[in-house]
Every structure is written in structure tokens, then in C-alpha cells.
Short mmCIF file of C-alpha atoms in Angstrom, two decimals:
data_model
loop_
_atom_site.label_atom_id
_atom_site.label_comp_id
_atom_site.label_asym_id
_atom_site.label_seq_id
_atom_site.Cartn_x
_atom_site.Cartn_y
_atom_site.Cartn_z
CA MET A 1 80.24 131.99 45.40
CA ALA A 2 76.76 132.50 46.86
CA ILE A 3 78.14 132.47 50.42
CA ASN A 4 80.72 135.12 49.56
CA ILE A 5 78.16 137.33 47.85
CA GLY A 6 75.89 137.14 50.89
CA TYR A 7 78.69 137.46 53.44
CA PHE A 8 80.43 140.45 51.89
CA GLY A 9 77.15 141.91 50.69
CA LEU A 10 75.84 142.12 54.25
CA SER A 11 79.19 143.43 55.50
CA LEU A 12 79.17 146.23 52.93
CA ASN A 13 75.52 146.96 53.57
CA THR A 14 75.96 147.83 57.26
CA SER A 15 76.55 151.49 56.39
CA ASN A 16 73.12 151.60 54.71
CA LEU A 17 71.27 150.50 57.84
CA SER A 18 69.48 152.99 60.03
CA GLY A 19 71.12 154.03 63.30
CA ASP A 20 74.73 154.61 64.22
CA PRO A 21 76.92 153.22 61.39
CA PHE A 22 79.82 152.59 63.80
CA MET A 23 77.62 150.53 66.12
CA ASN A 24 76.18 148.64 63.14
CA CYS A 25 79.68 147.81 61.94
CA PHE A 26 80.66 146.70 65.45
CA LEU A 27 77.61 144.43 65.77
CA SER A 28 78.29 142.98 62.34
CA ALA A 29 81.82 142.05 63.40
CA VAL A 30 80.74 140.73 66.82
CA SER A 31 78.17 138.39 65.23
CA GLU A 32 81.02 136.48 63.57
CA VAL A 33 82.73 135.45 66.82
CA PRO A 34 80.03 133.08 68.12
CA ALA A 35 79.39 131.87 64.56
CA TYR A 36 82.93 130.51 64.16
CA VAL A 37 82.91 129.01 67.67
CA VAL A 38 79.56 127.28 67.16
CA SER A 39 80.45 126.06 63.64
CA THR A 40 83.66 124.48 64.95
CA TRP A 41 81.71 122.67 67.68
CA LEU A 42 78.97 121.51 65.29
CA LEU A 43 81.42 120.25 62.65
CA LYS A 44 82.67 117.62 65.11
CA ARG A 45 79.18 116.26 65.74
CA CYS A 46 76.78 117.00 62.86
CA PRO A 47 76.55 115.84 59.23
CA ARG A 48 78.00 118.43 56.89
CA ARG A 49 75.29 118.47 54.24
CA PRO A 50 72.26 119.32 56.42
CA LEU A 51 74.44 121.63 58.54
CA LEU A 52 75.53 123.69 55.53
CA SER A 53 72.04 123.63 54.02
CA GLY A 54 70.49 124.80 57.29
CA PHE A 55 72.71 127.85 57.62
CA LEU A 56 72.44 128.69 53.93
CA LEU A 57 68.68 128.60 54.36
CA LEU A 58 68.94 130.77 57.48
CA GLY A 59 71.04 133.39 55.70
CA GLY A 60 69.02 133.34 52.49
CA GLY A 61 65.67 133.25 54.26
CA VAL A 62 66.57 136.27 56.37
CA LEU A 63 67.61 138.21 53.26
CA LEU A 64 64.31 137.46 51.58
CA LEU A 65 62.38 138.35 54.73
CA ILE A 66 64.08 141.72 55.33
CA GLN A 67 62.60 143.27 52.20
CA VAL A 68 59.00 142.78 53.36
CA LEU A 69 59.56 144.52 56.70
CA PRO A 70 57.98 147.97 57.05
CA GLU A 71 60.47 150.83 57.15
CA ASP A 72 59.29 151.92 60.60
CA LEU A 73 60.90 148.82 62.20
CA PRO A 74 64.63 149.57 61.82
CA ALA A 75 65.60 147.67 64.98
CA LEU A 76 64.01 144.46 63.69
CA ALA A 77 65.72 144.92 60.32
CA LEU A 78 69.05 145.26 62.12
CA VAL A 79 68.44 142.09 64.15
CA LEU A 80 67.55 140.17 60.99
CA GLU A 81 70.60 141.48 59.17
CA MET A 82 72.87 140.37 62.02
CA THR A 83 71.12 136.98 62.03
CA GLY A 84 71.80 136.68 58.32
CA LYS A 85 75.45 137.60 58.89
CA PHE A 86 75.61 134.91 61.59
CA GLY A 87 74.18 132.34 59.16
CA PHE A 88 76.59 133.26 56.37
CA THR A 89 79.57 133.20 58.74
CA MET A 90 78.54 129.74 59.94
CA ALA A 91 78.23 128.56 56.34
CA PHE A 92 81.59 130.19 55.55
CA GLY A 93 83.28 128.20 58.33
CA ILE A 94 81.63 124.93 57.29
CA VAL A 95 82.06 125.11 53.52
CA TYR A 96 85.88 125.12 53.59
CA ILE A 97 86.01 121.90 55.64
CA PHE A 98 83.24 120.26 53.62
CA THR A 99 84.82 121.18 50.28
CA ALA A 100 88.22 119.77 51.27
CA GLU A 101 86.58 116.51 52.36
CA LEU A 102 84.72 116.13 49.06
CA TYR A 103 87.73 116.08 46.74
CA PRO A 104 90.02 113.03 46.47
CA THR A 105 93.64 113.49 47.51
CA VAL A 106 94.98 113.50 43.95
CA ILE A 107 93.06 116.68 43.06
CA ARG A 108 92.25 118.16 46.49
CA ASN A 109 94.54 121.18 46.14
CA ALA A 110 93.35 121.89 42.61
CA GLY A 111 89.71 121.49 43.64
CA MET A 112 90.09 123.78 46.63
CA GLY A 113 91.89 126.33 44.48
CA LEU A 114 89.12 126.26 41.88
CA CYS A 115 86.40 126.68 44.52
CA SER A 116 88.34 129.48 46.21
CA SER A 117 88.66 131.24 42.85
CA ALA A 118 84.90 130.96 42.34
CA ALA A 119 84.40 132.37 45.84
CA ARG A 120 86.63 135.33 44.99
CA VAL A 121 84.36 136.05 42.02
CA GLY A 122 81.52 136.24 44.54
CA SER A 123 83.53 138.67 46.66
CA ILE A 124 84.19 140.86 43.61
CA THR A 125 80.50 140.77 42.66
CA ALA A 126 79.19 141.71 46.13
CA PRO A 127 79.71 145.52 45.84
CA TYR A 128 77.85 145.56 42.54
CA VAL A 129 74.97 143.61 44.07
CA ILE A 130 74.75 146.19 46.87
CA HIS A 131 74.84 148.96 44.25
CA LEU A 132 71.58 147.56 42.85
CA GLY A 133 69.96 149.17 45.90
CA THR A 134 70.14 152.52 44.09
CA TYR A 135 67.45 151.22 41.73
CA SER A 136 65.38 149.33 44.29
CA ARG A 137 65.90 148.87 48.02
CA ALA A 138 64.75 145.24 47.82
CA LEU A 139 66.84 144.21 44.80
CA PRO A 140 70.14 143.39 46.59
CA TYR A 141 68.30 141.28 49.16
CA LEU A 142 66.39 139.46 46.41
CA VAL A 143 69.56 138.63 44.49
CA MET A 144 71.57 137.51 47.52
CA GLY A 145 68.68 135.61 49.09
CA SER A 146 67.72 133.82 45.87
CA LEU A 147 71.30 132.75 45.14
CA THR A 148 71.72 131.43 48.68
CA VAL A 149 68.45 129.47 48.71
CA ALA A 150 69.31 128.02 45.28
CA SER A 151 72.74 126.90 46.52
CA CYS A 152 71.03 125.33 49.53
CA GLY A 153 69.02 123.15 47.13
CA LEU A 154 72.09 122.23 45.07
CA ASN A 155 73.90 121.22 48.26
CA TYR A 156 71.51 118.23 48.48
CA PHE A 157 73.31 116.55 45.57
CA LEU A 158 76.64 116.40 47.41
CA PRO A 159 77.69 113.28 49.36
CA GLU A 160 77.93 113.25 53.14
CA THR A 161 81.50 113.11 54.51
CA LEU A 162 81.12 112.98 58.31
CA ASN A 163 83.13 110.14 59.91
CA LYS A 164 84.15 108.79 56.49
CA ASP A 165 87.63 108.17 55.16
CA LEU A 166 88.71 110.83 52.71
CA PRO A 167 88.83 109.51 49.14
CA GLU A 168 92.33 108.97 47.77
CA THR A 169 91.54 108.49 44.08
CA MET A 170 88.90 109.59 41.58
CA ASP A 171 87.47 106.07 41.55
CA GLN A 172 86.95 106.10 45.33
CA MET A 173 85.26 109.48 45.04
CA GLN A 174 82.75 108.11 42.53
CA HIS A 175 81.68 105.47 45.04
CA TYR A 176 80.76 108.07 47.66
CA LYS A 177 77.05 107.94 48.42
CA GLY A 178 75.66 111.11 46.89
CA CYS A 179 72.63 111.87 44.78
CA CYS A 180 74.69 111.27 41.62
CA SER A 181 77.06 108.57 42.86
CA ARG A 182 78.14 105.60 40.74
CA GLN A 183 76.32 103.17 43.06
CA LYS A 184 72.98 104.87 42.48
CA THR A 185 73.66 105.03 38.74
CA GLN A 186 74.37 101.31 38.67
CA LYS A 187 71.13 100.53 40.51
CA CYS A 188 69.15 102.61 38.05
CA LEU A 189 70.75 100.94 35.03
CA GLU A 190 70.28 97.45 36.45
CA HIS A 191 66.52 98.02 36.46
CA VAL A 192 66.38 99.15 32.83
CA PRO A 193 63.83 97.00 30.92
CA ASN A 194 64.97 94.55 28.19
CA GLY A 195 66.49 96.40 25.30
CA GLY A 196 67.91 99.12 27.53
CA VAL A 197 71.50 99.70 28.49
CA SER A 198 72.94 97.58 31.30
CA LEU A 199 76.28 97.72 33.05
CA HIS A 200 76.59 93.90 33.13
#
């Protein structure tokens, strides 16, 4: 959801940038081409979790940085906005692969459908977030940047899936090494002092 809000928010915001709106729209579209090419190359070689977190942080950090720029530097604001669009496009390309790898086969279609529905809510929300700019120029950037940075932190709790067999069942999924995996839960419970709950 956060990726869609940032992605479509920046796309819709190109008309509000200083300079030629047609050139701004062209640059916004062009920034997506290398993003998809690079993300495809990186997905074959890099762990998904830090890769997604890095580009979420890039997109969100740029959004939070834009608002502190002085208004007499429109060219720099445009460069940062295109950098943010690049980051969100990279995250967009990565998150679909990562999400499909997270769900076990028995619920993969349902899980992807649920996540896609949540993403569509983000797409619907994006125009309203941009409309907040009528009250304060910085408000849309604050909302989009904060949501993206928060999702970057939450991404830490997901398991890594690079070069791992996709889980077939719910039980296999629970044994994936994530921050909240069953293996870590078992280790924590095994060290509970006498009188506590134990799995054995």
C-alpha cells in the first residue's frame, strides 16, 4: 500500500513541479525504464529483504528531504523527485516477486490477491494525499515519506527467500527464518525459567 501511495503520488505530482509539465511527465516516465531493468538484474543476485528495504528507504528519504529544500532550487527538487520515483519503481518491481515467494503454495494466489487489493487501496488514496498539498506544500511529502519509511522498518520482520525452496504448506512457511518464525519462538520458550511455559 505504501509503495503504491508513493509511486502514484509522485506520478500525479509531476504537474505541480516547476518547469515544463510535459518534460516533467516525460522524465517521470523515463525514470521507470532503468528502474525495472536494474531491479530485474538485482533480484537474481541480492537478498530480497535488504533490497526492498533499501529502495523503500531511498524513496521515503527523498520524499522527506524534498520538503526542506528552498523554493529557489526547483532543478534540485525535480532531480530528487525523479530519484524518489526511481526508488518506488524499483520497490514496485521487487515487492511482487518477494510477496509471491513469501506465501506457501496452498494460499499463494489468495495471498497475492489480498496484497494486490491492499495496493489498490493505496492507489485510490494517492490523489487524496496529493490534494493535501492545498493545505500545506509539505504535507503530501510527509505522509508519503513517513508511510514508506515505516514500511521499510516492518519489512525487517519478513523472512529472506533468496535461493530457498518456496514453501508448499502452512507448516513449512512457519519454519522460514524470519523475525517471528516458529524456530525463534521455540528457542525463546525453551529458555523460559522454571514455572514458565515450555514446548516440551
